[in-house]
Coordinates of C-alpha atoms in Angstrom, one line a residue:
Chain O
M1 CA -3.3 34.2 -9.9
S2 CA -1.9 31.2 -11.5
C3 CA 0.2 28.7 -9.1
S4 CA 1.8 25.8 -9.6
P5 CA 1.3 23.1 -7.0
R6 CA 4.4 22.6 -5.0
D7 CA 5.4 18.8 -5.5
S8 CA 8.2 17.8 -7.5
E9 CA 6.3 17.4 -10.9
G10 CA 4.0 20.5 -10.1
Q11 CA 1.0 18.7 -9.9
L12 CA -1.6 17.9 -6.8
D13 CA -1.9 14.0 -5.7
Y14 CA -5.5 13.3 -5.2
R15 CA -4.4 10.3 -3.2
D16 CA -2.9 12.4 -0.1
P17 CA -6.1 13.3 1.2
L18 CA -7.7 9.7 0.8
I19 CA -4.8 8.1 2.6
E20 CA -5.2 10.6 5.6
E21 CA -8.9 10.2 5.7
N22 CA -8.7 6.4 5.5
L23 CA -5.6 6.1 8.4
K24 CA -7.7 8.6 10.5
K25 CA -10.1 5.7 11.1
I26 CA -7.5 3.5 12.0
S27 CA -5.9 3.6 15.8
Q28 CA -2.7 1.9 15.3
V29 CA -0.5 1.0 12.0
I30 CA 2.0 -1.3 12.5
L31 CA 4.4 -2.1 10.0
I32 CA 6.2 -5.2 10.3
T33 CA 9.3 -4.9 8.5
G34 CA 12.9 -6.7 9.1
G35 CA 15.3 -5.6 6.2
K36 CA 16.3 -9.3 5.6
G37 CA 14.4 -11.7 3.6
G38 CA 13.4 -15.0 5.0
V39 CA 13.0 -13.9 8.8
G40 CA 9.3 -14.7 9.0
K41 CA 7.9 -10.9 8.3
S42 CA 5.0 -12.4 6.4
L43 CA 4.0 -15.1 8.8
I44 CA 4.4 -13.0 11.5
A45 CA 1.9 -10.2 10.1
S46 CA -0.7 -13.3 8.9
T47 CA -0.4 -14.8 12.2
A48 CA -0.4 -11.8 14.2
A49 CA -3.5 -10.7 12.5
L50 CA -5.3 -13.5 13.0
L51 CA -4.3 -13.6 16.9
L52 CA -5.5 -9.6 17.1
S53 CA -8.8 -10.4 15.4
R54 CA -9.2 -13.4 17.7
S55 CA -8.9 -11.1 20.8
S56 CA -12.1 -9.1 19.3
N57 CA -9.8 -6.1 17.6
R58 CA -11.0 -4.6 14.4
T59 CA -8.1 -5.9 12.3
G60 CA -6.5 -5.3 8.8
L61 CA -3.7 -6.8 6.9
L62 CA -2.1 -4.7 4.2
D63 CA 0.6 -6.9 2.2
L64 CA 3.0 -4.6 0.5
D65 CA 5.5 -7.3 -0.2
L66 CA 4.8 -6.1 -3.7
H67 CA 7.2 -8.6 -5.7
G68 CA 6.2 -11.6 -3.4
P69 CA 3.1 -11.0 -1.9
S70 CA 2.1 -14.3 0.4
S71 CA -0.6 -13.3 2.9
C72 CA -3.5 -14.5 0.9
L73 CA -1.6 -17.6 0.6
L74 CA -1.1 -17.9 4.2
L75 CA -4.7 -17.1 5.2
G76 CA -6.6 -18.5 2.2
V77 CA -8.2 -15.8 0.8
E78 CA -10.4 -16.6 -1.7
G79 CA -12.8 -13.3 -2.0
R80 CA -11.8 -10.3 -4.2
P81 CA -12.2 -6.5 -3.3
V82 CA -15.6 -4.8 -3.7
E83 CA -16.2 -1.4 -5.1
S84 CA -18.1 0.9 -2.8
G85 CA -18.5 4.7 -2.9
E86 CA -15.7 4.7 0.1
G87 CA -13.3 2.6 -2.3
L88 CA -12.4 -1.0 -2.4
V89 CA -13.6 -3.1 0.5
P90 CA -11.2 -5.8 1.2
P91 CA -12.4 -9.7 1.4
V92 CA -12.6 -10.7 4.9
V93 CA -10.8 -13.7 6.6
E94 CA -11.7 -14.7 10.1
G95 CA -12.5 -11.1 10.8
V96 CA -9.1 -10.0 9.1
K97 CA -9.8 -7.3 6.2
V98 CA -6.9 -8.5 3.7
M99 CA -5.6 -6.3 1.0
S100 CA -3.1 -7.8 -1.2
I101 CA -1.5 -6.7 -4.8
D102 CA -2.3 -10.5 -5.2
L103 CA -5.7 -9.8 -5.6
F104 CA -5.5 -8.0 -8.7
S105 CA -2.5 -9.7 -10.1
R106 CA -4.0 -13.1 -9.4
G107 CA -0.4 -15.1 -9.1
R108 CA 1.1 -13.3 -12.6
P109 CA 4.7 -12.1 -12.0
L110 CA 4.8 -8.7 -10.8
P111 CA 8.0 -7.0 -12.9
L112 CA 7.6 -3.6 -11.0
T113 CA 10.0 -0.8 -10.8
G114 CA 10.6 1.9 -8.2
R115 CA 8.1 4.2 -9.5
A116 CA 5.6 1.8 -10.3
K117 CA 5.8 0.5 -6.6
E118 CA 5.5 3.8 -5.0
E119 CA 2.4 4.2 -7.0
I120 CA 0.9 1.0 -6.2
V121 CA 1.7 1.6 -2.5
K122 CA -0.2 5.2 -2.5
E123 CA -2.9 3.8 -4.5
M124 CA -3.5 0.6 -2.1
L125 CA -3.3 3.4 0.7
A126 CA -5.8 5.5 -0.8
L127 CA -8.2 3.2 -2.5
T128 CA -8.8 0.8 0.3
S129 CA -11.6 1.2 2.6
Y130 CA -11.2 -0.7 5.5
G131 CA -13.5 1.5 7.5
R132 CA -12.5 1.6 11.4
L133 CA -10.1 -0.4 12.8
D134 CA -8.0 -0.8 16.0
Y135 CA -4.8 -2.4 14.0
L136 CA -3.9 -2.3 10.9
L137 CA -0.7 -4.7 10.0
V138 CA 1.5 -3.6 7.2
D139 CA 3.2 -6.8 5.9
L140 CA 6.7 -5.3 4.2
P141 CA 9.1 -6.8 1.6
P142 CA 12.8 -7.4 2.1
G143 CA 15.1 -4.3 1.8
T144 CA 14.5 -0.7 2.9
G145 CA 13.4 0.8 -0.4
D146 CA 10.2 2.1 -2.1
E147 CA 7.7 0.3 0.1
L148 CA 8.8 0.9 3.5
L149 CA 9.5 4.5 2.8
T150 CA 6.4 5.6 0.9
A151 CA 4.2 4.1 3.6
A152 CA 6.7 5.3 6.6
K153 CA 6.0 8.8 4.9
Y154 CA 2.2 8.3 5.5
V155 CA 1.7 6.6 8.7
K156 CA 3.9 8.7 10.9
S157 CA 1.0 9.9 13.1
N158 CA -0.1 6.5 14.1
G159 CA 2.2 4.2 12.9
R160 CA 4.6 2.0 14.5
A161 CA 7.3 -0.3 13.2
L162 CA 7.9 -3.9 14.7
V163 CA 11.5 -5.2 13.3
V164 CA 11.6 -8.8 13.1
T165 CA 15.3 -10.6 12.9
T166 CA 16.8 -14.1 13.3
P167 CA 19.7 -14.9 15.5
T168 CA 22.4 -14.8 12.8
H169 CA 24.6 -11.9 12.1
L170 CA 23.3 -11.4 8.6
A171 CA 19.9 -10.5 9.7
V172 CA 20.9 -8.7 12.4
N173 CA 23.3 -6.5 10.4
V174 CA 20.7 -5.2 8.3
A175 CA 18.1 -5.0 10.6
G176 CA 20.6 -2.6 12.3
R177 CA 20.5 -0.4 9.4
L178 CA 16.7 -0.5 8.9
I179 CA 16.5 0.9 12.6
D180 CA 18.8 4.0 11.7
I181 CA 16.5 4.7 8.9
L182 CA 13.2 4.3 10.7
N183 CA 14.8 6.7 13.3
S184 CA 16.1 9.3 10.4
V185 CA 12.3 9.4 9.1
S186 CA 11.1 9.9 12.6
L187 CA 8.7 6.5 12.8
K188 CA 8.2 5.0 15.8
I189 CA 9.7 1.5 16.7
I190 CA 7.3 -0.7 18.8
G191 CA 10.6 -3.3 19.5
L192 CA 12.7 -5.7 18.1
V193 CA 11.3 -9.4 17.9
E194 CA 13.8 -12.6 17.2
N195 CA 12.3 -15.0 14.9
M196 CA 13.7 -18.6 14.6
S197 CA 15.4 -18.4 18.2
I198 CA 17.5 -20.6 19.7
S199 CA 18.4 -18.9 22.8
D200 CA 16.7 -16.0 24.3
L201 CA 20.0 -15.2 26.5
Q202 CA 22.7 -15.1 24.0
S203 CA 21.0 -13.5 21.1
P204 CA 22.6 -11.1 18.8
S205 CA 19.0 -9.3 18.2
R206 CA 18.8 -8.5 22.0
E207 CA 22.1 -7.0 21.9
L208 CA 21.1 -5.0 18.9
A209 CA 18.1 -3.9 20.6
R210 CA 20.2 -2.5 23.6
A211 CA 22.6 -1.1 21.2
K212 CA 20.2 0.9 19.5
G213 CA 17.9 1.8 22.2
V214 CA 14.9 -0.4 21.0
A215 CA 12.8 -2.8 23.2
F216 CA 13.4 -6.4 22.7
L217 CA 10.0 -8.1 22.8
G218 CA 11.2 -11.7 22.9
G219 CA 12.3 -14.3 20.8
I220 CA 9.9 -17.2 18.9
P221 CA 11.5 -20.5 18.7
L222 CA 12.0 -22.0 15.8
D223 CA 8.8 -24.3 15.1
P224 CA 9.7 -27.4 13.1
L225 CA 6.2 -27.6 11.9
L226 CA 6.4 -24.3 10.0
N227 CA 9.7 -25.5 8.8
S228 CA 7.6 -28.6 6.8
R229 CA 4.2 -27.1 6.0
G230 CA 5.0 -23.4 6.2
G231 CA 2.5 -22.2 3.8
S232 CA -0.1 -25.2 3.6
L233 CA -1.4 -24.8 7.3
E234 CA -5.2 -24.5 7.8
R235 CA -5.6 -21.1 9.9
C236 CA -6.6 -23.0 12.7
E237 CA -3.4 -25.3 12.7
L238 CA -1.4 -22.2 12.2
L239 CA -2.9 -21.0 15.5
S240 CA -2.2 -23.8 17.6
T241 CA 1.6 -23.9 16.6
R242 CA 4.2 -23.2 19.1
F243 CA 5.1 -20.2 16.8
A244 CA 1.6 -18.6 17.4
E245 CA 1.7 -18.9 21.2
A246 CA 5.4 -16.9 21.5
L247 CA 3.9 -14.7 18.8
K248 CA 1.0 -14.0 21.1
Q249 CA 3.6 -12.9 24.2
V250 CA 5.6 -10.7 22.0
L251 CA 2.6 -9.2 21.1
R252 CA 1.7 -8.7 24.3
N253 CA 5.0 -7.5 25.3
A254 CA 4.6 -5.0 22.4
G255 CA 1.5 -3.6 24.5
L256 CA -1.0 -4.9 21.8
R257 CA -4.4 -6.2 23.1
V258 CA -4.3 -10.0 22.5
Chain F
M1 CA -17.6 4.2 -8.3
H2 CA -13.9 4.0 -8.6
E3 CA -14.5 7.6 -10.5
Y4 CA -16.3 8.7 -7.4
V5 CA -13.5 7.8 -5.0
I6 CA -11.4 9.6 -7.5
A7 CA -13.3 12.7 -7.7
R8 CA -13.5 13.2 -4.1
G9 CA -9.7 12.9 -3.7
V10 CA -9.2 15.6 -6.4
V11 CA -12.0 17.9 -4.8
E12 CA -10.3 17.5 -1.4
S13 CA -6.7 18.0 -2.7
V14 CA -7.6 21.2 -4.6
R15 CA -9.7 22.4 -1.2
N16 CA -6.6 22.0 0.9
F17 CA -4.3 23.6 -1.6
S18 CA -6.6 26.6 -1.6
L19 CA -7.0 26.7 2.1
N20 CA -3.3 26.7 2.4
F21 CA -3.0 29.8 0.1
G22 CA -6.3 31.4 1.8
C23 CA -7.6 32.2 -1.5
G24 CA -10.5 30.7 -3.9
V25 CA -10.0 28.5 -6.9
K26 CA -11.1 29.9 -10.5
R27 CA -10.3 27.0 -12.2
F28 CA -7.8 23.7 -12.5
K29 CA -6.9 20.9 -14.7
V30 CA -7.5 17.1 -14.0
L31 CA -5.1 15.1 -16.1
V32 CA -6.4 11.5 -16.7
G33 CA -3.9 8.9 -17.5
E34 CA -5.1 6.5 -20.6
L35 CA -4.0 3.6 -18.3
S36 CA -6.5 4.3 -15.8
M37 CA -9.3 3.5 -18.3
L38 CA -11.8 6.1 -16.1
D39 CA -15.3 6.8 -17.6
I40 CA -14.8 10.6 -18.2
G41 CA -18.5 11.2 -17.9
V42 CA -19.1 9.8 -14.8
L43 CA -15.5 11.5 -13.5
R44 CA -17.1 14.7 -15.0
E45 CA -20.5 14.2 -13.3
A46 CA -18.9 13.0 -9.9
L47 CA -16.3 16.4 -10.0
E48 CA -19.7 18.7 -10.5
G49 CA -21.3 17.4 -8.0
L50 CA -18.5 17.4 -5.2
I51 CA -17.4 20.7 -6.2
A52 CA -20.8 22.4 -5.8
A53 CA -20.9 20.9 -2.5
S54 CA -17.5 22.1 -1.5
E55 CA -15.7 25.0 -0.4
V56 CA -14.2 25.3 -3.8
R57 CA -18.0 25.6 -5.5
G58 CA -17.7 27.9 -8.2
A59 CA -14.4 26.5 -9.7
D60 CA -14.4 25.6 -13.2
F61 CA -12.3 22.5 -14.5
S62 CA -11.2 20.8 -17.4
I63 CA -10.4 17.3 -17.9
E64 CA -7.6 16.2 -20.5
I65 CA -6.6 12.6 -21.4
E66 CA -2.9 11.7 -21.3
P67 CA -1.9 9.4 -23.7
A68 CA -0.1 6.1 -22.6
R69 CA 3.2 5.1 -23.6
I70 CA 5.2 2.3 -22.4
S71 CA 8.4 1.6 -23.0
C72 CA 10.0 -2.2 -22.8
G73 CA 12.9 -2.1 -20.6
S74 CA 14.9 -4.9 -22.5
C75 CA 14.7 -4.0 -25.9
G76 CA 13.4 -0.2 -25.8
N77 CA 10.6 -1.0 -28.0
I78 CA 7.6 1.9 -27.4
I79 CA 4.1 0.6 -26.8
S80 CA 0.9 2.4 -27.0
F81 CA -2.4 2.0 -25.1
G82 CA -3.8 0.1 -27.8
E83 CA -1.1 -2.5 -28.3
A84 CA -0.6 -2.8 -24.5
V85 CA -4.5 -3.7 -23.7
S86 CA -6.0 -5.2 -27.3
H87 CA -5.7 -8.4 -26.2
L88 CA -6.6 -8.1 -22.5
S89 CA -10.2 -9.6 -21.3
E90 CA -12.8 -7.2 -19.3
E91 CA -11.8 -8.5 -16.4
E92 CA -8.3 -8.2 -16.8
R93 CA -8.8 -4.2 -17.9
E94 CA -10.8 -3.7 -14.7
M95 CA -7.3 -4.8 -12.8
I96 CA -5.4 -2.2 -14.5
H97 CA -8.1 0.3 -14.2
F98 CA -7.5 0.3 -10.4
L99 CA -3.5 -0.1 -10.5
P100 CA -2.4 1.3 -14.0
D101 CA 1.2 -0.3 -13.0
L102 CA -0.2 -4.0 -13.2
I103 CA 0.2 -3.3 -17.2
A104 CA 3.6 -5.2 -16.5
S105 CA 1.7 -8.1 -15.2
Y106 CA -0.7 -8.7 -17.9
A107 CA 0.8 -7.6 -21.0
A108 CA 4.2 -8.0 -22.3
C109 CA 6.5 -6.4 -25.3
R110 CA 5.3 -7.3 -28.8
R111 CA 8.9 -7.3 -30.0
C112 CA 10.7 -9.2 -27.6
G113 CA 8.2 -10.7 -25.1
S114 CA 9.7 -9.2 -22.2
L115 CA 7.6 -8.3 -18.9
D116 CA 9.7 -5.4 -18.1
L117 CA 7.4 -3.0 -19.4
R118 CA 7.6 0.5 -17.7
I119 CA 5.1 3.5 -18.1
I120 CA 6.4 6.7 -19.3
S121 CA 3.2 8.4 -19.5
G122 CA -0.3 8.0 -19.0
R123 CA -0.6 6.2 -15.8
G124 CA -3.2 7.8 -13.6
V125 CA -4.9 11.1 -12.2
S126 CA -3.1 14.2 -11.2
V127 CA -4.5 17.8 -10.5
R128 CA -2.3 20.4 -12.6
D129 CA -2.8 24.2 -13.5
V130 CA -4.6 25.4 -10.6
V131 CA -5.5 29.2 -11.2
F132 CA -6.9 31.1 -8.0
T133 CA -9.5 34.0 -8.1
E134 CA -8.3 37.5 -7.8
G135 CA -8.3 39.6 -4.7

């Protein structure tokens, strides 16, 4: 009896069981997303990874911002993935296991189409051997396309999304659409955080959270130091900013062990 | 070792497929994209060992290389595997070995110089033509 596999192209995807096996070893996967660009998703993801690791959590960071990866720059990652029988073991910075396309593209341009991005997301999920983790943070790019949808498909059992906005109607508008998409694919939402916050009480993000039935985790005040030296701060400097202090409270509000 | 990890995924996906249908596997085909630059000997050996130790033991398999074809999104030029990787160092080839779609980061269209390269065929690994045992 001959039988064709049932995917759209009549083939089995060898990455599916590898992804399942890898994700089973991770207690919580948190997708850092927001829809709009420039709201601070990458800085929040990288800083949160450092904070979680410093609190003795086994932590990984997966940078899926495939056109503009920044986690290696933000965290000062210099190592390379190492091949093992279990997959590619990511370099470690302050206890955080960091995987990024930049470890492979090495600063080169990344002109990737939708299909290519879907393939790369699957390969990074399948081939990265994080081992056992308490938290895997996934830094997603602006938009609600391939990276978000492909990652969301695989992390439904242990994944949740943290939605990042700023106090602008543009960012909040996009975040509202994002929340609708996350709900439609049954990905749980851990809550909404307002970055570059001006007033915690008169926040359009808080209004959005209320309207969508999502927890509002708090605001992170605009930190002038990050504006002037955003990508060039040392890790210890980053962790001593007002930004990091406020983020720690947001993570606690979200129930994370930090 | 990359070949071994891929072989694990291949055997596990065939096993899951077999369990879903409740019958044994007689044979299947592994299509290997040229751009993945896998060592076929190592892949074959890994597959043989893993199959023998799995619930699909006894299954036969064949490995077929799928030639790479890459099109330029700007001028429509078609680029072969050899044209795409001939100028690359061993280290650069290794990056494409792990993530074939990074060909667009490391190569350019030979006719117009565009980096907008799109893989038509010969990307990665897939499992096809699974044949179940009778009865």
